[in-house]
């Protein structure tokens, strides 16, 4: 059951990069359930087509396009294919692997390619960031540098493109339990310590990010521009200063 009114995004088209799996896979499903038609973009069709089929099986409209976001020409072709399929693009949701060449450059390429469509339709940019760079996280230099750049890009576009009625925002997730990264890379002893660092006492779920994404893409957020919404249960604010229960 959705927490949002039915059809809150009816008539809109979302271009979702990395939309086959993980957090952006959830975002794509949530935007579809809210009424948007969705184009899923990633390098590997074997991830995209099953995700698109799951959306279609639930009554949504989804279209899969293979493109390497590091290659501007491929992104432009994916935008053009989406416009040919759905008529327009007015939302761009972006998340990639956590390295500068893919994450930061890929986000830049997608925003640049989508600009003319977003300008026509007073569109929205929604980037997926992180909180690792807020406090300095050991062994996460590559992620931190990439996501700090995504935050700066998000805010810069809010200022530069706001005059075209394009809103640019981001979501910074904290530890999300039902992602592959948490399940595969975080051992039980680290997971237990990580849980203690979250003031609300639970890990996030992909559904938490989905809710934030639908809100930011809806008219309810029409005056929110240049924001990075942290969805982490208060973890980064605690930064080692948690209160033991």
CSV table of C-alpha atoms in Angstrom, one decimal:
chain,number,residue,atom,x,y,z
A,1,UNK,CA,0.0,0.0,0.0
A,2,UNK,CA,1.4,3.4,-1.0
A,3,UNK,CA,1.7,6.3,1.4
A,4,UNK,CA,1.0,8.6,-1.5
A,5,UNK,CA,-2.2,9.5,-3.4
A,6,UNK,CA,-2.9,7.4,-6.4
A,7,UNK,CA,-1.5,8.8,-9.7
A,8,UNK,CA,0.6,11.5,-8.1
A,9,UNK,CA,3.0,11.3,-11.0
A,10,UNK,CA,0.5,10.5,-13.8
A,11,UNK,CA,1.6,11.7,-17.2
A,12,UNK,CA,5.2,12.1,-16.4
A,13,UNK,CA,8.2,10.3,-17.8
A,14,UNK,CA,11.3,9.4,-15.7
A,15,UNK,CA,14.7,8.6,-17.2
A,16,UNK,CA,16.3,6.4,-14.5
A,17,UNK,CA,20.0,5.4,-14.8
A,18,UNK,CA,21.2,2.4,-12.9
A,19,UNK,CA,17.5,1.5,-12.7
A,20,UNK,CA,17.8,-2.2,-13.0
A,21,UNK,CA,18.9,-3.1,-9.5
A,22,UNK,CA,19.4,-1.8,-6.0
A,23,UNK,CA,18.3,1.6,-4.8
A,24,UNK,CA,17.5,3.1,-8.2
A,25,UNK,CA,15.7,-0.1,-9.2
A,26,UNK,CA,13.4,0.6,-6.2
A,27,UNK,CA,13.2,4.3,-7.2
A,28,UNK,CA,12.1,3.2,-10.7
A,29,UNK,CA,9.4,0.9,-9.4
A,30,UNK,CA,8.2,3.6,-7.0
A,31,UNK,CA,7.9,6.3,-9.7
A,32,UNK,CA,6.0,3.8,-11.9
A,33,UNK,CA,3.6,2.9,-9.1
A,34,UNK,CA,3.0,6.7,-8.6
A,35,UNK,CA,1.9,6.9,-12.3
A,36,UNK,CA,5.1,7.8,-14.2
A,37,UNK,CA,6.3,6.0,-17.3
A,38,UNK,CA,9.8,4.8,-16.8
A,39,UNK,CA,12.9,4.4,-19.0
A,40,UNK,CA,15.6,2.2,-17.3
A,41,UNK,CA,19.2,2.8,-18.4
A,42,UNK,CA,22.3,0.8,-17.6
A,43,UNK,CA,25.2,-0.9,-19.4
A,44,UNK,CA,23.8,-4.4,-19.2
A,45,UNK,CA,20.4,-5.3,-20.7
A,46,UNK,CA,20.4,-8.5,-18.6
A,47,UNK,CA,19.7,-6.4,-15.5
A,48,UNK,CA,17.4,-3.9,-17.2
A,49,UNK,CA,14.9,-6.1,-19.1
A,50,UNK,CA,13.8,-8.2,-16.1
A,51,UNK,CA,13.3,-5.0,-14.1
A,52,UNK,CA,11.3,-3.5,-16.8
A,53,UNK,CA,9.2,-6.7,-17.1
A,54,UNK,CA,8.5,-6.6,-13.3
A,55,UNK,CA,7.2,-3.0,-13.7
A,56,UNK,CA,5.0,-4.0,-16.6
A,57,UNK,CA,3.7,-7.0,-14.7
A,58,UNK,CA,2.4,-4.6,-12.1
A,59,UNK,CA,0.6,-2.5,-14.7
A,60,UNK,CA,3.2,0.1,-15.3
A,61,UNK,CA,4.9,1.3,-18.5
A,62,UNK,CA,8.7,0.6,-18.6
A,63,UNK,CA,11.3,0.7,-21.4
A,64,UNK,CA,14.9,-0.6,-21.2
A,65,UNK,CA,17.8,1.1,-22.9
A,66,UNK,CA,21.5,-0.1,-22.7
A,67,UNK,CA,23.9,2.8,-22.4
A,68,UNK,CA,27.3,3.5,-20.8
A,69,UNK,CA,26.8,6.8,-18.9
A,70,UNK,CA,30.6,7.6,-19.3
A,71,UNK,CA,29.9,8.0,-23.0
A,72,UNK,CA,28.0,11.2,-23.7
A,73,UNK,CA,26.9,10.0,-27.2
A,74,UNK,CA,25.4,6.8,-25.8
A,75,UNK,CA,23.4,8.8,-23.2
A,76,UNK,CA,22.1,11.2,-25.9
A,77,UNK,CA,20.9,8.2,-27.9
A,78,UNK,CA,19.2,6.8,-24.8
A,79,UNK,CA,17.4,10.1,-24.2
A,80,UNK,CA,16.4,10.3,-27.9
A,81,UNK,CA,15.1,6.7,-27.7
A,82,UNK,CA,13.0,7.5,-24.6
A,83,UNK,CA,11.5,10.6,-26.3
A,84,UNK,CA,10.7,8.5,-29.3
A,85,UNK,CA,9.0,5.9,-27.0
A,86,UNK,CA,7.2,8.1,-24.5
A,87,UNK,CA,7.1,11.5,-26.2
A,88,UNK,CA,9.2,13.5,-23.6
A,89,UNK,CA,11.3,13.3,-20.5
A,90,UNK,CA,10.8,15.4,-17.4
A,91,UNK,CA,12.5,13.5,-14.6
A,92,UNK,CA,16.1,12.3,-14.5
A,93,UNK,CA,17.0,10.0,-11.5
A,94,UNK,CA,20.7,9.2,-11.4
A,95,UNK,CA,22.8,6.7,-9.5
A,96,UNK,CA,25.9,4.7,-10.5
A,97,UNK,CA,28.8,2.8,-9.2
A,98,UNK,CA,30.9,4.7,-6.7
A,99,UNK,CA,33.9,5.8,-8.7
A,100,UNK,CA,34.5,9.3,-10.1
A,101,UNK,CA,34.5,8.3,-13.8
A,102,UNK,CA,31.1,6.7,-13.6
A,103,UNK,CA,29.3,8.4,-10.7
A,104,UNK,CA,30.3,12.0,-11.2
A,105,UNK,CA,31.0,12.1,-14.9
A,106,UNK,CA,28.0,9.9,-15.6
A,107,UNK,CA,25.7,12.2,-13.6
A,108,UNK,CA,27.0,15.2,-15.5
A,109,UNK,CA,26.5,13.4,-18.9
A,110,UNK,CA,22.9,12.5,-18.1
A,111,UNK,CA,22.0,15.9,-16.8
A,112,UNK,CA,23.6,17.6,-19.8
A,113,UNK,CA,21.9,15.2,-22.3
A,114,UNK,CA,18.5,15.6,-20.6
A,115,UNK,CA,18.6,19.4,-20.4
A,116,UNK,CA,16.6,20.3,-23.5
A,117,UNK,CA,13.8,17.9,-22.5
A,118,UNK,CA,13.8,19.0,-18.8
A,119,UNK,CA,13.7,22.7,-20.0
A,120,UNK,CA,10.6,22.0,-22.1
A,121,UNK,CA,8.7,20.4,-19.3
A,122,UNK,CA,9.9,22.2,-16.1
A,123,UNK,CA,11.6,18.9,-15.1
A,124,UNK,CA,13.3,17.5,-12.1
A,125,UNK,CA,16.8,16.1,-11.5
A,126,UNK,CA,17.1,13.6,-8.7
A,127,UNK,CA,20.6,12.4,-7.9
A,128,UNK,CA,21.6,9.6,-5.5
A,129,UNK,CA,24.5,10.7,-3.2
A,130,UNK,CA,25.8,9.5,0.1
A,131,UNK,CA,26.9,10.8,3.5
A,132,UNK,CA,30.4,9.2,3.7
A,133,UNK,CA,32.1,12.5,2.7
A,134,UNK,CA,30.4,14.5,5.5
A,135,UNK,CA,32.8,13.3,8.2
A,136,UNK,CA,35.6,11.6,6.4
A,137,UNK,CA,35.3,7.8,6.1
A,138,UNK,CA,38.5,5.6,6.1
A,139,UNK,CA,39.1,3.5,2.9
A,140,UNK,CA,36.2,5.3,1.1
A,141,UNK,CA,38.2,8.0,-0.7
A,142,UNK,CA,36.8,7.1,-4.2
A,143,UNK,CA,33.2,7.1,-3.0
A,144,UNK,CA,33.6,10.3,-1.0
A,145,UNK,CA,35.2,12.2,-3.8
A,146,UNK,CA,32.6,11.1,-6.3
A,147,UNK,CA,29.6,11.8,-4.1
A,148,UNK,CA,31.0,15.2,-2.9
A,149,UNK,CA,31.1,16.1,-6.6
A,150,UNK,CA,27.5,14.9,-7.1
A,151,UNK,CA,26.4,17.1,-4.3
A,152,UNK,CA,28.2,20.1,-5.8
A,153,UNK,CA,26.7,19.4,-9.2
A,154,UNK,CA,23.2,19.1,-7.8
A,155,UNK,CA,23.4,22.5,-6.1
A,156,UNK,CA,25.1,24.2,-9.0
A,157,UNK,CA,22.4,23.0,-11.4
A,158,UNK,CA,19.7,24.2,-9.0
A,159,UNK,CA,21.2,27.7,-9.3
A,160,UNK,CA,22.0,27.7,-13.0
A,161,UNK,CA,18.9,25.9,-14.3
A,162,UNK,CA,16.3,27.1,-11.8
A,163,UNK,CA,15.5,29.9,-14.2
A,164,UNK,CA,14.1,27.3,-16.6
A,165,UNK,CA,11.9,25.9,-13.8
A,166,UNK,CA,14.2,22.8,-13.5
A,167,UNK,CA,14.6,21.6,-10.0
A,168,UNK,CA,17.7,19.8,-9.0
A,169,UNK,CA,17.9,17.7,-5.7
A,170,UNK,CA,19.6,14.7,-4.3
A,171,UNK,CA,19.0,11.9,-1.8
A,172,UNK,CA,21.8,10.8,0.5
A,173,UNK,CA,21.0,7.3,1.9
A,174,UNK,CA,22.6,5.9,5.0
A,175,UNK,CA,23.0,2.2,5.6
A,176,UNK,CA,20.3,0.4,3.6
A,177,UNK,CA,19.8,-3.1,4.7
A,178,UNK,CA,18.3,-4.7,1.6
A,179,UNK,CA,21.0,-3.7,-0.8
A,180,UNK,CA,23.6,-6.0,-2.3
A,181,UNK,CA,26.4,-3.9,-0.8
A,182,UNK,CA,25.1,-4.3,2.7
A,183,UNK,CA,24.4,-8.0,2.3
A,184,UNK,CA,27.6,-8.9,0.6
A,185,UNK,CA,30.2,-6.5,2.0
A,186,UNK,CA,29.3,-5.9,5.6
A,187,UNK,CA,30.2,-8.7,8.0
A,188,UNK,CA,27.9,-9.5,11.0
A,189,UNK,CA,30.2,-7.9,13.6
A,190,UNK,CA,30.5,-4.6,11.6
A,191,UNK,CA,26.8,-4.7,10.9
A,192,UNK,CA,26.0,-4.9,14.7
A,193,UNK,CA,28.3,-1.9,15.4
A,194,UNK,CA,26.8,0.0,12.5
A,195,UNK,CA,23.3,-0.5,13.8
A,196,UNK,CA,24.3,0.9,17.2
A,197,UNK,CA,25.4,4.1,15.4
A,198,UNK,CA,21.9,4.8,14.1
A,199,UNK,CA,19.8,6.9,16.5
A,200,UNK,CA,16.5,5.5,15.4
A,201,UNK,CA,17.7,2.0,16.0
A,202,UNK,CA,17.1,0.4,12.7
A,203,UNK,CA,18.7,0.1,9.2
A,204,UNK,CA,17.1,1.8,6.3
A,205,UNK,CA,15.2,0.0,3.6
A,206,UNK,CA,15.0,0.7,-0.1
A,207,UNK,CA,11.4,1.6,0.5
A,208,UNK,CA,12.6,4.6,2.6
A,209,UNK,CA,14.5,5.9,-0.4
A,210,UNK,CA,11.6,5.3,-2.7
A,211,UNK,CA,9.3,7.4,-0.5
A,212,UNK,CA,11.8,10.3,-0.6
A,213,UNK,CA,12.2,10.0,-4.3
A,214,UNK,CA,8.5,10.2,-5.1
A,215,UNK,CA,8.1,13.2,-2.7
A,216,UNK,CA,10.9,15.1,-4.4
A,217,UNK,CA,9.6,14.4,-7.9
A,218,UNK,CA,6.0,15.4,-7.0
A,219,UNK,CA,4.3,18.8,-6.8
A,220,UNK,CA,4.5,18.6,-3.0
A,221,UNK,CA,8.2,19.5,-3.4
A,222,UNK,CA,7.8,22.2,-6.0
A,223,UNK,CA,9.7,24.8,-4.0
A,224,UNK,CA,12.5,22.5,-3.0
A,225,UNK,CA,15.6,23.1,-5.2
A,226,UNK,CA,19.2,22.4,-4.5
A,227,UNK,CA,18.6,20.2,-1.5
A,228,UNK,CA,20.4,17.1,-0.5
A,229,UNK,CA,17.9,15.1,1.6
A,230,UNK,CA,19.7,12.8,4.1
A,231,UNK,CA,17.8,9.5,4.7
A,232,UNK,CA,19.9,7.8,7.3
A,233,UNK,CA,18.0,7.7,10.6
A,234,UNK,CA,20.3,10.4,12.0
A,235,UNK,CA,23.4,8.4,11.6
A,236,UNK,CA,25.9,10.9,10.2
A,237,UNK,CA,24.8,13.5,12.8
A,238,UNK,CA,25.7,11.1,15.6
A,239,UNK,CA,29.1,10.4,14.1
A,240,UNK,CA,30.3,8.2,17.0
A,241,UNK,CA,28.4,10.1,19.7
A,242,UNK,CA,25.7,7.6,20.1
A,243,UNK,CA,24.0,7.0,23.4
A,244,UNK,CA,24.1,3.3,24.5
A,245,UNK,CA,20.7,1.9,25.5
